[in-house]
């Protein structure tokens, strides 16, 4: 096979010197593989196989678990710290938890790449995360429908809440107004006042895919926010 652009999503030790890895690849989506010998001291591959570092990889195997053969760097890793690092960990955890193995998802790969470029800049993180989340929902046929469950148009003067069963919007006093939802339907999440509603809708749409087990990265974000609010800081 031709070398595939890829990023490491998750890695854990396997046997004495190997690792089980989850990769996001351009043409094959999420790939699970064994990286043999990568945990061995002095292994050149050990330094390459790091989160947020662009790779070229090849693998062999017919089953769900592959065996990596080639693993080369194709650029420098994104330099992330603080909130930017936590956002990157969230993206990795989200894709590992929801993207089926070997489901082609080229748009997800593209938006993940764009996210890593945006994360060092605080003003670009929110929009880049939303674009990745909604690309993932599209790939999973789980994207919100900005209509009523029957397919009707949303009234700009009414308020609506997201209904997970229909992936559409039903009237609700504490929901979002129809005008905001119409703007979100156009994908302009960078417009003033749309960041919060876009985050809320993405979280609601992703919840059924994630199940009841909490995301570790969200807990870390909550702890970081609490530390920043603490009077002792």
Short mmCIF file of C-alpha atoms in Angstrom, two decimals:
data_model
loop_
_atom_site.label_atom_id
_atom_site.label_comp_id
_atom_site.label_asym_id
_atom_site.label_seq_id
_atom_site.Cartn_x
_atom_site.Cartn_y
_atom_site.Cartn_z
CA UNK A 1 0.00 0.00 0.00
CA UNK A 2 0.99 3.62 -0.48
CA UNK A 3 2.08 5.44 2.71
CA UNK A 4 -0.92 7.02 4.40
CA UNK A 5 -0.91 10.43 6.09
CA UNK A 6 -1.87 9.76 9.70
CA UNK A 7 -1.99 11.07 13.27
CA UNK A 8 -1.75 9.14 16.53
CA UNK A 9 -4.97 9.29 18.56
CA UNK A 10 -4.12 6.86 21.37
CA UNK A 11 -1.32 4.55 22.43
CA UNK A 12 -0.94 1.99 25.21
CA UNK A 13 1.77 -0.60 25.98
CA UNK A 14 1.40 -4.07 24.50
CA UNK A 15 3.50 -7.01 25.63
CA UNK A 16 7.10 -6.11 26.47
CA UNK A 17 8.26 -3.72 23.77
CA UNK A 18 5.26 -3.01 21.54
CA UNK A 19 2.22 -0.72 21.65
CA UNK A 20 -1.41 -0.85 20.60
CA UNK A 21 -2.19 2.32 18.68
CA UNK A 22 -5.24 4.09 17.31
CA UNK A 23 -4.50 6.16 14.22
CA UNK A 24 -6.53 8.66 12.22
CA UNK A 25 -5.64 8.17 8.54
CA UNK A 26 -6.58 10.10 5.43
CA UNK A 27 -8.16 7.30 3.37
CA UNK A 28 -9.04 4.63 5.93
CA UNK A 29 -10.34 6.64 8.87
CA UNK A 30 -9.50 5.16 12.27
CA UNK A 31 -7.05 2.27 12.15
CA UNK A 32 -6.09 0.01 15.07
CA UNK A 33 -2.63 -1.51 14.87
CA UNK A 34 0.29 -3.04 16.74
CA UNK A 35 3.49 -1.00 16.62
CA UNK A 36 6.10 -3.67 17.22
CA UNK A 37 9.22 -2.74 19.18
CA UNK A 38 8.20 0.88 19.55
CA UNK A 39 8.59 0.76 23.36
CA UNK A 40 12.12 -0.59 23.14
CA UNK A 41 14.76 1.85 24.50
CA UNK A 42 16.57 3.46 21.61
CA UNK A 43 13.80 2.80 19.09
CA UNK A 44 13.73 5.54 16.47
CA UNK A 45 10.01 5.03 15.99
CA UNK A 46 9.35 5.78 19.66
CA UNK A 47 10.07 9.48 19.20
CA UNK A 48 7.97 9.71 16.04
CA UNK A 49 4.88 8.03 17.44
CA UNK A 50 3.60 10.95 19.50
CA UNK A 51 0.23 12.74 19.64
CA UNK A 52 -0.27 15.68 17.25
CA UNK A 53 2.74 14.67 15.14
CA UNK A 54 2.04 14.18 11.40
CA UNK A 55 3.07 10.74 10.15
CA UNK A 56 3.26 8.56 7.08
CA UNK A 57 2.36 4.94 7.85
CA UNK A 58 1.74 1.62 6.15
CA UNK A 59 0.36 -1.56 7.66
CA UNK A 60 -0.44 -5.18 6.88
CA UNK A 61 -3.21 -7.48 8.04
CA UNK A 62 -6.73 -8.42 6.98
CA UNK A 63 -8.44 -8.28 10.38
CA UNK A 64 -9.45 -5.29 12.46
CA UNK A 65 -6.06 -5.18 14.22
CA UNK A 66 -3.25 -4.36 11.78
CA UNK A 67 0.52 -4.45 12.10
CA UNK A 68 2.42 -1.27 11.32
CA UNK A 69 5.25 -1.67 8.84
CA UNK A 70 6.38 1.86 7.94
CA UNK A 71 6.20 4.86 10.25
CA UNK A 72 7.86 8.09 9.18
CA UNK A 73 7.53 11.70 10.24
CA UNK A 74 6.05 14.12 7.71
CA UNK A 75 6.47 17.32 9.71
CA UNK A 76 6.78 18.88 13.12
CA UNK A 77 4.33 18.16 15.92
CA UNK A 78 1.89 20.86 17.00
CA UNK A 79 3.27 22.60 20.09
CA UNK A 80 0.35 22.57 22.51
CA UNK A 81 0.06 23.52 26.17
CA UNK A 82 -2.64 24.40 28.66
CA UNK A 83 -6.10 24.75 27.20
CA UNK A 84 -4.83 24.09 23.67
CA UNK A 85 -3.38 20.75 24.78
CA UNK A 86 -6.64 19.79 26.52
CA UNK A 87 -8.61 20.62 23.37
CA UNK A 88 -6.28 18.37 21.38
CA UNK A 89 -6.71 15.55 23.89
CA UNK A 90 -10.49 16.03 23.67
CA UNK A 91 -10.38 15.70 19.88
CA UNK A 92 -8.30 12.53 20.12
CA UNK A 93 -10.59 11.00 22.74
CA UNK A 94 -13.71 11.96 20.80
CA UNK A 95 -12.50 10.33 17.58
CA UNK A 96 -11.26 7.22 19.36
CA UNK A 97 -14.61 6.78 21.09
CA UNK A 98 -16.98 7.47 18.18
CA UNK A 99 -15.34 6.87 14.79
CA UNK A 100 -15.82 3.25 13.65
CA UNK A 101 -12.72 1.34 12.60
CA UNK A 102 -11.84 1.83 8.91
CA UNK A 103 -14.76 4.10 8.09
CA UNK A 104 -13.41 6.47 5.39
CA UNK A 105 -13.64 10.01 6.72
CA UNK A 106 -11.44 12.32 4.65
CA UNK A 107 -13.27 15.46 5.81
CA UNK A 108 -12.73 14.50 9.44
CA UNK A 109 -9.01 14.11 8.72
CA UNK A 110 -8.94 17.52 7.01
CA UNK A 111 -10.68 19.28 9.90
CA UNK A 112 -8.49 17.49 12.44
CA UNK A 113 -5.41 18.76 10.59
CA UNK A 114 -6.87 22.28 10.58
CA UNK A 115 -7.65 21.97 14.29
CA UNK A 116 -4.03 21.21 15.16
CA UNK A 117 -2.99 24.34 13.27
CA UNK A 118 -5.58 26.42 15.15
CA UNK A 119 -5.08 25.13 18.70
CA UNK A 120 -1.97 27.22 19.54
CA UNK A 121 -4.13 30.36 19.00
CA UNK A 122 -6.83 30.87 21.67
CA UNK A 123 -9.10 32.83 19.32
CA UNK A 124 -9.26 29.99 16.78
CA UNK A 125 -9.91 26.98 19.01
CA UNK A 126 -13.67 27.07 19.41
CA UNK A 127 -14.53 27.34 15.71
CA UNK A 128 -11.95 24.69 14.74
CA UNK A 129 -13.37 22.29 17.33
CA UNK A 130 -16.94 22.84 16.12
CA UNK A 131 -15.95 22.21 12.52
CA UNK A 132 -14.31 18.92 13.52
CA UNK A 133 -17.31 17.88 15.64
CA UNK A 134 -19.83 18.60 12.90
CA UNK A 135 -17.65 16.90 10.26
CA UNK A 136 -17.59 13.84 12.53
CA UNK A 137 -21.38 13.97 12.93
CA UNK A 138 -21.74 14.18 9.14
CA UNK A 139 -19.47 11.17 8.67
CA UNK A 140 -21.60 9.20 11.14
CA UNK A 141 -24.92 10.27 9.57
CA UNK A 142 -25.75 11.91 12.91
CA UNK A 143 -25.64 15.61 12.01
CA UNK A 144 -28.45 17.84 13.32
CA UNK A 145 -31.29 18.67 10.94
CA UNK A 146 -32.20 22.34 11.26
CA UNK A 147 -35.89 21.65 10.78
CA UNK A 148 -38.80 20.35 12.81
CA UNK A 149 -39.01 16.53 13.09
CA UNK A 150 -41.53 16.62 10.23
CA UNK A 151 -39.13 18.59 8.03
CA UNK A 152 -40.79 21.96 8.45
CA UNK A 153 -38.91 25.27 8.58
CA UNK A 154 -37.96 26.79 11.92
CA UNK A 155 -39.78 29.98 12.87
CA UNK A 156 -37.24 32.75 13.67
CA UNK A 157 -39.55 34.06 16.40
CA UNK A 158 -39.94 30.71 18.22
CA UNK A 159 -37.59 28.83 20.54
CA UNK A 160 -36.54 25.24 20.01
CA UNK A 161 -34.59 22.48 21.75
CA UNK A 162 -32.63 19.69 20.08
CA UNK A 163 -34.40 16.32 19.98
CA UNK A 164 -31.87 13.47 19.91
CA UNK A 165 -34.36 10.91 18.59
CA UNK A 166 -35.17 12.82 15.40
CA UNK A 167 -31.94 14.90 15.26
CA UNK A 168 -34.26 17.87 14.63
CA UNK A 169 -35.67 20.69 16.75
CA UNK A 170 -38.90 20.80 18.72
CA UNK A 171 -40.51 23.80 20.46
CA UNK A 172 -39.09 24.47 23.91
CA UNK A 173 -39.20 27.57 26.11
CA UNK A 174 -35.58 27.23 27.27
CA UNK A 175 -34.25 26.38 23.83
CA UNK A 176 -32.55 28.43 21.13
CA UNK A 177 -34.38 30.91 18.96
CA UNK A 178 -35.13 29.95 15.39
CA UNK A 179 -33.08 32.83 13.98
CA UNK A 180 -29.92 31.54 15.71
CA UNK A 181 -30.59 28.03 14.47
CA UNK A 182 -31.00 29.27 10.91
CA UNK A 183 -27.63 31.00 11.14
CA UNK A 184 -26.03 27.84 12.51
CA UNK A 185 -27.50 25.86 9.63
CA UNK A 186 -25.31 27.97 7.33
CA UNK A 187 -22.18 26.83 9.17
CA UNK A 188 -21.06 30.34 10.18
CA UNK A 189 -20.11 29.43 13.75
CA UNK A 190 -17.63 32.30 13.97
CA UNK A 191 -20.41 34.93 13.86
CA UNK A 192 -20.92 36.88 17.13
CA UNK A 193 -23.11 35.08 19.62
CA UNK A 194 -23.05 31.68 17.92
CA UNK A 195 -20.14 30.01 19.72
CA UNK A 196 -22.20 28.96 22.75
CA UNK A 197 -25.23 27.64 20.81
CA UNK A 198 -22.98 25.72 18.39
CA UNK A 199 -21.17 24.07 21.31
CA UNK A 200 -24.46 23.15 22.98
CA UNK A 201 -25.87 21.58 19.81
CA UNK A 202 -22.66 19.66 19.07
CA UNK A 203 -22.59 18.31 22.63
CA UNK A 204 -26.25 17.24 22.45
CA UNK A 205 -25.79 15.54 19.07
CA UNK A 206 -22.63 13.73 20.20
CA UNK A 207 -24.05 12.53 23.53
CA UNK A 208 -25.85 9.42 22.15
CA UNK A 209 -22.66 8.38 20.33
CA UNK A 210 -20.47 8.73 23.42
CA UNK A 211 -22.78 6.91 25.83
CA UNK A 212 -22.69 7.35 29.58
CA UNK A 213 -18.94 7.03 30.19
CA UNK A 214 -17.54 10.54 30.79
CA UNK A 215 -14.79 11.95 28.61
CA UNK A 216 -11.58 12.26 30.61
CA UNK A 217 -10.55 15.34 28.62
CA UNK A 218 -13.75 17.19 29.59
CA UNK A 219 -13.05 16.52 33.26
CA UNK A 220 -9.53 17.93 32.84
CA UNK A 221 -10.98 21.03 31.15
CA UNK A 222 -13.41 21.50 34.04
CA UNK A 223 -10.57 21.24 36.56
CA UNK A 224 -8.52 23.80 34.61
CA UNK A 225 -11.47 26.21 34.56
CA UNK A 226 -11.97 25.81 38.32
CA UNK A 227 -8.31 26.54 39.01
CA UNK A 228 -8.52 29.71 36.94
CA UNK A 229 -11.58 30.87 38.92
CA UNK A 230 -9.98 30.11 42.28
CA UNK A 231 -9.15 33.28 44.31
CA UNK A 232 -5.79 31.79 45.28
CA UNK A 233 -4.57 31.91 41.66
#
